Structure formats: structure tokens, C-alpha cells
Coordinates of C-alpha atoms in Angstrom, one line a residue:
M1 CA 155.5 -73.9 201.1
F2 CA 155.7 -77.7 201.0
D3 CA 153.7 -77.7 197.7
L4 CA 156.7 -76.3 196.0
P5 CA 159.3 -78.6 194.3
I6 CA 161.6 -80.2 196.9
E7 CA 164.7 -78.5 195.4
I8 CA 163.1 -75.1 196.0
V9 CA 162.0 -76.1 199.5
Q10 CA 165.5 -77.2 200.4
H11 CA 167.0 -74.0 199.1
I12 CA 164.6 -71.9 201.2
V13 CA 165.2 -73.9 204.3
S14 CA 168.9 -73.9 203.9
Y15 CA 168.9 -70.2 205.0
L16 CA 167.6 -71.2 208.4
S17 CA 169.7 -71.7 211.4
L18 CA 170.1 -75.3 212.8
Q19 CA 167.8 -74.4 215.7
D20 CA 165.1 -73.1 213.3
I21 CA 165.4 -76.2 211.1
C22 CA 164.8 -78.3 214.2
H23 CA 161.7 -76.3 215.1
L24 CA 160.5 -76.6 211.5
G25 CA 160.7 -80.4 211.8
A26 CA 158.2 -80.2 214.7
T27 CA 155.6 -78.2 212.9
C28 CA 154.0 -80.8 210.6
R29 CA 154.7 -84.1 208.9
H30 CA 156.1 -82.4 205.8
G31 CA 158.6 -80.5 207.9
H32 CA 159.5 -83.6 209.9
S33 CA 160.0 -85.6 206.7
L34 CA 162.3 -82.9 205.3
T35 CA 164.5 -82.8 208.4
Q36 CA 164.8 -86.6 208.3
D37 CA 165.9 -86.6 204.7
E38 CA 169.6 -87.4 204.3
Y39 CA 169.8 -85.6 200.9
F40 CA 168.6 -82.4 202.6
W41 CA 171.4 -82.6 205.2
E42 CA 173.9 -83.4 202.5
F43 CA 172.8 -80.3 200.7
Q44 CA 173.1 -78.3 203.9
V45 CA 176.6 -79.5 204.6
R46 CA 177.8 -78.8 201.1
K47 CA 176.2 -75.3 200.9
Q48 CA 177.1 -74.1 204.4
F49 CA 180.6 -75.7 204.8
G50 CA 181.6 -76.8 201.3
L51 CA 182.0 -80.4 202.5
Y52 CA 180.9 -83.8 201.5
F53 CA 180.7 -86.6 204.1
T54 CA 179.7 -90.2 203.3
A55 CA 179.8 -93.7 204.8
D56 CA 179.7 -95.2 201.3
L57 CA 182.9 -95.1 199.3
S58 CA 181.0 -95.8 196.1
K59 CA 179.3 -92.4 196.3
V60 CA 182.5 -90.3 196.5
T61 CA 183.2 -90.3 192.8
E62 CA 179.7 -89.0 192.0
A63 CA 180.0 -86.2 194.6
L64 CA 183.4 -85.1 193.1
T65 CA 182.0 -84.9 189.6
K66 CA 178.5 -83.5 190.5
S67 CA 177.8 -80.1 189.0
T68 CA 176.7 -77.6 191.7
H69 CA 176.9 -74.0 192.6
H70 CA 178.6 -74.9 195.9
P71 CA 182.3 -76.0 195.3
L72 CA 183.8 -78.6 197.5
E73 CA 186.5 -77.7 200.0
G74 CA 186.6 -81.1 201.7
V75 CA 185.6 -84.7 201.3
A76 CA 185.5 -87.4 204.0
Y77 CA 184.7 -91.0 204.3
D78 CA 183.6 -92.1 207.8
P79 CA 181.5 -95.2 208.4
N80 CA 180.9 -94.0 212.0
V81 CA 179.1 -90.9 211.0
Q82 CA 175.3 -91.2 211.4
G83 CA 174.5 -89.1 208.4
N84 CA 175.1 -85.5 207.4
R85 CA 172.8 -84.3 210.2
E86 CA 175.5 -85.2 212.6
I87 CA 178.0 -83.2 210.5
S88 CA 175.7 -80.2 210.5
V89 CA 175.6 -80.4 214.3
I90 CA 179.3 -80.7 215.0
Y91 CA 180.1 -77.8 212.7
S92 CA 177.4 -75.6 214.2
P93 CA 178.1 -72.7 216.6
E94 CA 175.7 -74.2 219.1
F95 CA 177.7 -77.4 219.3
R96 CA 180.9 -75.4 219.9
R97 CA 179.3 -73.4 222.6
I98 CA 178.2 -76.4 224.5
M99 CA 181.5 -78.2 224.1
I100 CA 183.3 -75.1 225.5
E101 CA 180.9 -75.0 228.4
R102 CA 181.4 -78.6 229.2
K103 CA 185.2 -78.4 228.8
G104 CA 185.2 -75.4 231.2
K105 CA 182.9 -77.3 233.6
A106 CA 180.4 -74.5 233.5
K107 CA 178.0 -74.7 236.4
Q108 CA 174.9 -74.0 234.3
D109 CA 173.3 -76.9 232.6
P110 CA 173.6 -76.5 228.8
F111 CA 170.5 -78.7 228.4
R112 CA 168.3 -76.8 230.9
A113 CA 165.8 -76.0 228.1
M114 CA 165.0 -79.6 227.4
K115 CA 161.7 -78.5 225.9
D116 CA 163.6 -77.3 222.9
I117 CA 164.5 -79.8 220.1
L118 CA 168.1 -78.6 219.4
P119 CA 169.5 -79.3 222.9
R120 CA 168.3 -82.9 222.7
L121 CA 169.9 -83.2 219.3
L122 CA 173.2 -81.7 220.5
A123 CA 173.1 -83.9 223.6
F124 CA 173.2 -87.0 221.4
Y125 CA 176.6 -86.0 220.0
V126 CA 178.3 -84.1 222.8
S127 CA 180.6 -86.1 225.0
S128 CA 181.7 -85.4 228.5
P129 CA 185.1 -83.7 228.8
E130 CA 188.1 -86.1 228.9
E131 CA 190.3 -84.1 231.1
Y132 CA 193.2 -86.5 231.1
F133 CA 192.9 -87.9 227.6
S134 CA 194.7 -86.3 224.7
A135 CA 194.6 -87.7 221.2
R136 CA 198.0 -88.2 219.6
L137 CA 198.3 -87.0 216.0
A138 CA 201.4 -87.4 213.8
L139 CA 201.9 -84.6 211.2
F140 CA 204.2 -85.5 208.2
G141 CA 204.5 -85.1 204.5
P142 CA 205.9 -82.7 201.9
G143 CA 203.4 -80.0 202.9
I144 CA 205.2 -79.3 206.1
E145 CA 208.6 -78.9 204.4
S146 CA 207.6 -77.0 201.3
T147 CA 208.8 -73.4 201.3
N148 CA 205.3 -72.4 200.2
T149 CA 203.3 -74.2 202.9
K150 CA 205.7 -74.9 205.8
L151 CA 204.2 -72.0 207.8
L152 CA 201.3 -74.4 208.4
V153 CA 203.2 -75.9 211.3
H154 CA 204.3 -72.6 212.7
K155 CA 200.7 -71.3 212.8
I156 CA 199.7 -74.3 214.8
V157 CA 202.6 -74.9 217.1
D158 CA 203.7 -71.3 217.7
A159 CA 200.1 -69.9 218.0
R160 CA 198.8 -68.4 221.2
S161 CA 195.2 -68.0 220.1
S162 CA 191.8 -69.1 221.0
T163 CA 192.0 -71.7 218.2
F164 CA 195.5 -73.2 218.8
D165 CA 197.0 -72.8 222.2
A166 CA 200.3 -74.7 222.6
V167 CA 200.3 -75.4 226.3
E168 CA 203.1 -78.0 226.8
F169 CA 206.2 -79.4 225.0
I170 CA 206.2 -83.2 224.5
K171 CA 209.5 -85.0 224.7
G172 CA 210.1 -87.5 221.9
L173 CA 212.4 -90.4 221.5
P174 CA 216.2 -90.0 221.5
G175 CA 217.2 -87.8 218.6
G176 CA 214.0 -85.8 218.9
I177 CA 211.8 -88.2 216.9
G178 CA 208.2 -87.9 218.0
S179 CA 208.6 -84.7 219.9
G180 CA 205.9 -82.2 219.7
V181 CA 203.4 -80.0 221.6
K182 CA 200.2 -80.5 223.5
I183 CA 197.5 -78.2 222.0
N184 CA 194.3 -76.9 223.5
Y185 CA 192.1 -76.6 220.4
N186 CA 189.2 -74.1 220.4
H187 CA 188.8 -74.8 224.2
M188 CA 187.0 -78.0 223.1
Y189 CA 189.7 -80.7 222.7
N190 CA 193.3 -81.4 223.7
F191 CA 195.6 -83.2 221.4
D192 CA 199.3 -84.0 221.1
L193 CA 200.8 -83.0 217.7
M194 CA 204.0 -84.8 216.7
C195 CA 205.8 -83.4 213.6
L196 CA 207.8 -86.0 211.7
Y197 CA 210.3 -84.3 209.4
S198 CA 212.4 -86.0 206.7
N199 CA 215.7 -84.3 207.8
S200 CA 217.3 -81.2 209.3
E201 CA 215.9 -77.9 208.1
S202 CA 218.9 -77.1 206.0
I203 CA 218.5 -80.4 204.0
R204 CA 214.7 -80.4 203.9
E205 CA 214.5 -77.7 201.2
T206 CA 216.7 -79.8 199.0
V207 CA 214.6 -82.9 199.7
Y208 CA 211.3 -81.1 199.1
H209 CA 212.4 -79.5 195.8
N210 CA 212.9 -83.0 194.4
R211 CA 209.8 -84.6 195.9
N212 CA 209.6 -87.6 193.7
G213 CA 213.2 -88.5 194.0
A214 CA 214.9 -87.3 197.2
R215 CA 211.8 -87.7 199.4
L216 CA 211.9 -91.4 198.7
D217 CA 215.7 -91.7 199.2
P218 CA 216.6 -93.1 202.7
N219 CA 219.9 -91.3 202.5
L220 CA 218.1 -88.0 202.5
N221 CA 214.8 -88.8 204.1
R222 CA 215.6 -90.1 207.6
M223 CA 212.1 -91.4 208.1
L224 CA 212.8 -94.1 205.6
V225 CA 215.0 -97.2 205.5
K226 CA 215.2 -100.2 203.2
D227 CA 214.4 -103.6 204.5
S228 CA 216.2 -106.8 203.8
T229 CA 214.4 -107.1 200.4
G230 CA 215.3 -103.6 199.4
K231 CA 211.8 -102.3 199.9
L232 CA 211.1 -98.9 201.5
A233 CA 209.9 -98.9 205.1
I234 CA 209.6 -96.6 208.0
Q235 CA 212.6 -96.5 210.3
P236 CA 212.2 -98.6 213.5
S237 CA 212.3 -95.7 215.9
I238 CA 209.2 -94.2 214.2
V239 CA 207.5 -97.6 214.0
K240 CA 207.6 -97.7 217.8
L241 CA 205.4 -94.6 217.8
L242 CA 202.8 -95.9 215.5
P243 CA 200.8 -98.1 218.0
T244 CA 200.5 -95.0 220.2
L245 CA 198.9 -92.8 217.5
H246 CA 195.2 -92.0 217.2
A247 CA 195.4 -90.4 213.7
L248 CA 197.7 -89.6 210.9
V249 CA 197.8 -86.1 209.3
F250 CA 199.5 -86.0 205.9
A251 CA 200.2 -82.5 204.6
I252 CA 200.9 -81.8 200.9
D253 CA 201.6 -78.7 198.8
T254 CA 199.1 -78.7 196.0
A255 CA 200.9 -76.1 193.8
V256 CA 202.4 -77.5 190.5
D257 CA 204.1 -75.9 187.6
S258 CA 201.7 -77.4 185.0
R259 CA 198.8 -79.8 184.6
E260 CA 201.2 -82.2 182.9
K261 CA 203.1 -82.7 186.2
V262 CA 200.1 -83.4 188.4
A263 CA 200.1 -87.2 187.9
E264 CA 203.9 -87.4 188.6
E265 CA 203.6 -85.2 191.8
V266 CA 200.7 -87.1 193.2
E267 CA 202.4 -90.5 192.5
G268 CA 205.3 -89.4 194.6
M269 CA 202.9 -88.4 197.4
R270 CA 201.2 -91.8 197.1
K271 CA 204.4 -93.7 197.5
E272 CA 205.4 -91.7 200.6
L273 CA 202.0 -92.0 202.2
G274 CA 201.9 -95.7 201.3
V275 CA 205.1 -96.5 203.2
M276 CA 203.6 -95.0 206.3
L277 CA 200.2 -96.7 205.9
E278 CA 201.8 -100.1 205.3
S279 CA 203.9 -99.9 208.4
Q280 CA 200.9 -98.7 210.4
S281 CA 198.7 -101.5 209.1
K282 CA 200.9 -104.2 210.7
F283 CA 199.4 -103.2 214.0
N284 CA 195.9 -103.9 212.9
L285 CA 194.7 -100.5 214.0
C286 CA 192.0 -98.6 212.2
I287 CA 192.9 -95.0 212.7
P288 CA 191.7 -92.1 210.6
L289 CA 193.8 -90.3 208.0
L290 CA 193.5 -86.5 207.6
V291 CA 195.0 -85.1 204.4
L292 CA 195.6 -81.4 204.4
A293 CA 195.8 -80.1 200.8
C294 CA 197.7 -76.9 201.4
R295 CA 198.2 -73.9 199.2
N296 CA 199.7 -70.5 199.6
E297 CA 197.7 -67.9 197.7
S298 CA 200.4 -65.3 198.0
V299 CA 202.8 -67.5 196.0
G300 CA 202.2 -67.4 192.3
A301 CA 201.4 -71.0 191.1
N302 CA 200.4 -72.0 187.6
C303 CA 197.8 -74.4 188.9
F304 CA 196.8 -76.5 191.9
I305 CA 196.1 -80.2 192.4
S306 CA 192.3 -80.7 192.8
L307 CA 190.5 -82.7 195.5
E308 CA 189.5 -85.3 192.9
E309 CA 193.1 -85.8 191.7
I310 CA 194.3 -86.1 195.3
I311 CA 191.7 -88.7 196.3
V312 CA 192.1 -90.8 193.2
G313 CA 195.9 -90.4 193.1
L314 CA 196.4 -91.3 196.7
E315 CA 194.1 -94.3 196.2
L316 CA 191.9 -93.3 199.1
L317 CA 188.9 -95.0 197.5
E318 CA 190.6 -98.3 198.3
M319 CA 191.1 -97.5 202.0
K320 CA 188.8 -99.1 204.5
S321 CA 189.7 -96.9 207.4
P322 CA 188.2 -93.4 207.7
W323 CA 189.8 -90.6 205.8
G324 CA 189.3 -86.9 204.9
V325 CA 190.8 -84.5 202.5
F326 CA 190.5 -80.8 203.2
E327 CA 191.7 -77.8 201.2
V328 CA 193.8 -75.5 203.4
C329 CA 194.8 -71.9 202.8
C330 CA 198.1 -71.4 204.8
E331 CA 197.7 -67.6 205.1
N332 CA 194.5 -67.7 207.1
M333 CA 194.4 -71.4 208.0
R334 CA 191.0 -71.8 206.4
G335 CA 190.3 -75.5 206.2
V336 CA 192.5 -76.7 209.0
E337 CA 189.7 -76.3 211.6
K338 CA 187.3 -78.2 209.4
G339 CA 189.7 -81.1 209.2
L340 CA 190.5 -81.1 212.9
D341 CA 186.8 -80.7 213.9
W342 CA 186.1 -83.9 212.0
V343 CA 189.0 -86.1 213.1
L344 CA 188.8 -85.0 216.8
H345 CA 185.1 -85.5 216.9
H346 CA 185.6 -89.0 215.3
L347 CA 188.2 -89.9 218.0
A348 CA 186.1 -88.6 220.9
K349 CA 183.1 -90.6 219.6
K350 CA 185.2 -93.8 219.2
R351 CA 186.5 -93.3 222.8
R352 CA 182.9 -92.9 224.1
E353 CA 181.9 -96.2 222.3
L354 CA 184.9 -98.0 223.8
S355 CA 184.1 -96.7 227.3
Y356 CA 180.5 -97.7 226.9
H357 CA 181.3 -101.3 225.7
S358 CA 184.0 -101.8 228.3
M359 CA 181.5 -101.1 231.0
Q360 CA 179.0 -103.6 229.7
G361 CA 178.7 -106.6 232.0
Q362 CA 180.4 -104.9 234.9
S363 CA 178.7 -104.6 238.2
S364 CA 177.8 -101.1 239.3

């Protein structure tokens, strides 16, 4: 088989499970070489999950314009990812099974069959359960206020499912700012989700329908104020929350009336996101940004903003902190899990590294 062109070999192997691929890597030097090839894992991630991950910003543009039979549903820049093999692992059913077992403190040892290659690979990426740690995510943006896509919040917060289980209400600051819910996600992670709205529900529809004007007006968007120079800024009560956050989640509605309005719509989103990022940057914290590019297929739309237009328009290629943009279908929530799987794994990994380095030099 390895005498065939590499493209054909990759295509054949892509039909194997993760465990079978690991076994293939132990059969011969050709198999081992294939399973160590970053381009092979990149192909795997794009074919199986419709995603592109990279630690090199300069490669994002090429990936967006690359012609392929496997359309992109998400793009992420994360310098902490150790290649696309790690991505294949964290999105695999085997990884989820072991995480659930560990979270539930199962008595059996998930790595009992250490003679197998896959458990050793999984062990490299699986962290011990952090029973008392809950990542804090702030959800904001026009996507949670649009009449087309606002059900995104309800399907997360009001859900009582194996995916999103809202287990506890979180009290915010006076006035309700920063209030939210603690969510048990897929029996793997706990996280606190705080929803930051621009105004009361009755006013939000008016604010949303004029995204590029009213959403940037502090008189209508209570998240914003003007500083002494007249520049837009986040209101002080929300600024107090920023140092406590572990990730920002920016939701947008990608439906537009025509292609001619794409640039105008994205520019309004960029300005709104930019105000938040500028306020957050003052604390010198490098936290990930998750962009949920929402659409409602049941609502007739002339066209949708593409991933490339979002990434370029929001100027994400100029960001140094990790970011990811994932297409989300609000009816079935497809895409939300992919985004959360990435950002929550990223945070768990960073926490492991912090714990490891904080223990260095300490006596046992």
C-alpha cells in the first residue's frame, strides 16, 4: 500500500479509526512515518471534523482559500496545540469516554491496557478532574440578541441534557451584570457562563436591528460608555469582571441581506469586539477568544458571512492570543460543541501547565 502516492495512502487511512491508525503506526517504518506526519493529521482533522487548526498565523489565509472536497466549518489559531494529532485526539470518542470516566471517578483504570498505543496517546492529553475549578466564560455580541439566533443562549442555559446541564445559578454584580449559570458540559468539564447583554429584552431588538449604529451607542448599549476623550470603552462594572474571565465568547449572526452589506456588517462587529478586547488587554492577560458564527437555517436569508470574511474582517490575523471561529447552526447546535471542546481543552491544558510549573522547586 505504501508504494501508492501519498495522497491516496492518506485517503485510504483516513477511513480508519484513531485506534487503528495508532496500530498502523506500529506496523512498519512507513506506517510510523505517516502517523508522525503533520500534514496527514491536518488532512484527518479537516476531513473528519471540517476544522483547521494551526500554531502559525501565516498559514491561515492559505487554508481558507485552499480548494478541497472537505469544506471548513471552523478555524482556530492556538500556539499551545502540539499539532493536529492532538486535535484528532481531543475530538475522538475515545478521549471523551476517558474524560467522562475520570470525571466520574470511575474505579476502573482507563489505561489498564497499557500495551495498546492509543491509551498512551490519550494519557498524554487527558488531565485529572478539577472538581473545584470551573472556567469562567463571558458570552456577548449581536448573535445572542438577534431574533434569528438568540435561541443559542436558551439552548445552552435552559437545557437539561447530557451536553449542557445547567446545575447552578451564578449571582452577578448589582444590577445583574455578570450573572449566569454553572454548566456541566458533556460530563467532562464544568464552566460558568456569564451572558452580557446590551440592554433589556424590549430594547435589545431595536439595538440589534441597527447593529452598526445603535449597538455602538452608549445610550442604548449599556455595556459601553465614553471615556474622557470621547472614545468608546466598556463600562466600569463590566471591566471589574474581565480579570476573572478565562475566555471570551463572541456570538454573531452571519445572515445578511446582500453581499454588498457584508463589509459594513462585519465592520460593526469588529468595532464592538475591539472595545472589549482593548479593555481586556489592559490586564495583560492572554485569554482565548471563541467566535460563534451563528445561523438559523429555518429563517430565509439571502446570504451568510463566510469564515474568511469573519476572520479577515474582525482582524483576527493580527491577534497574538489564541482564537477560534466556528460555524454554528442554532437549530441543532452543531458547531457549538466543537468550539467549546477546543476552548475548554485549551484552558484545562493551561491550568495543568500552571500547576506543574508552580510545583517546581517545592519540596515534596
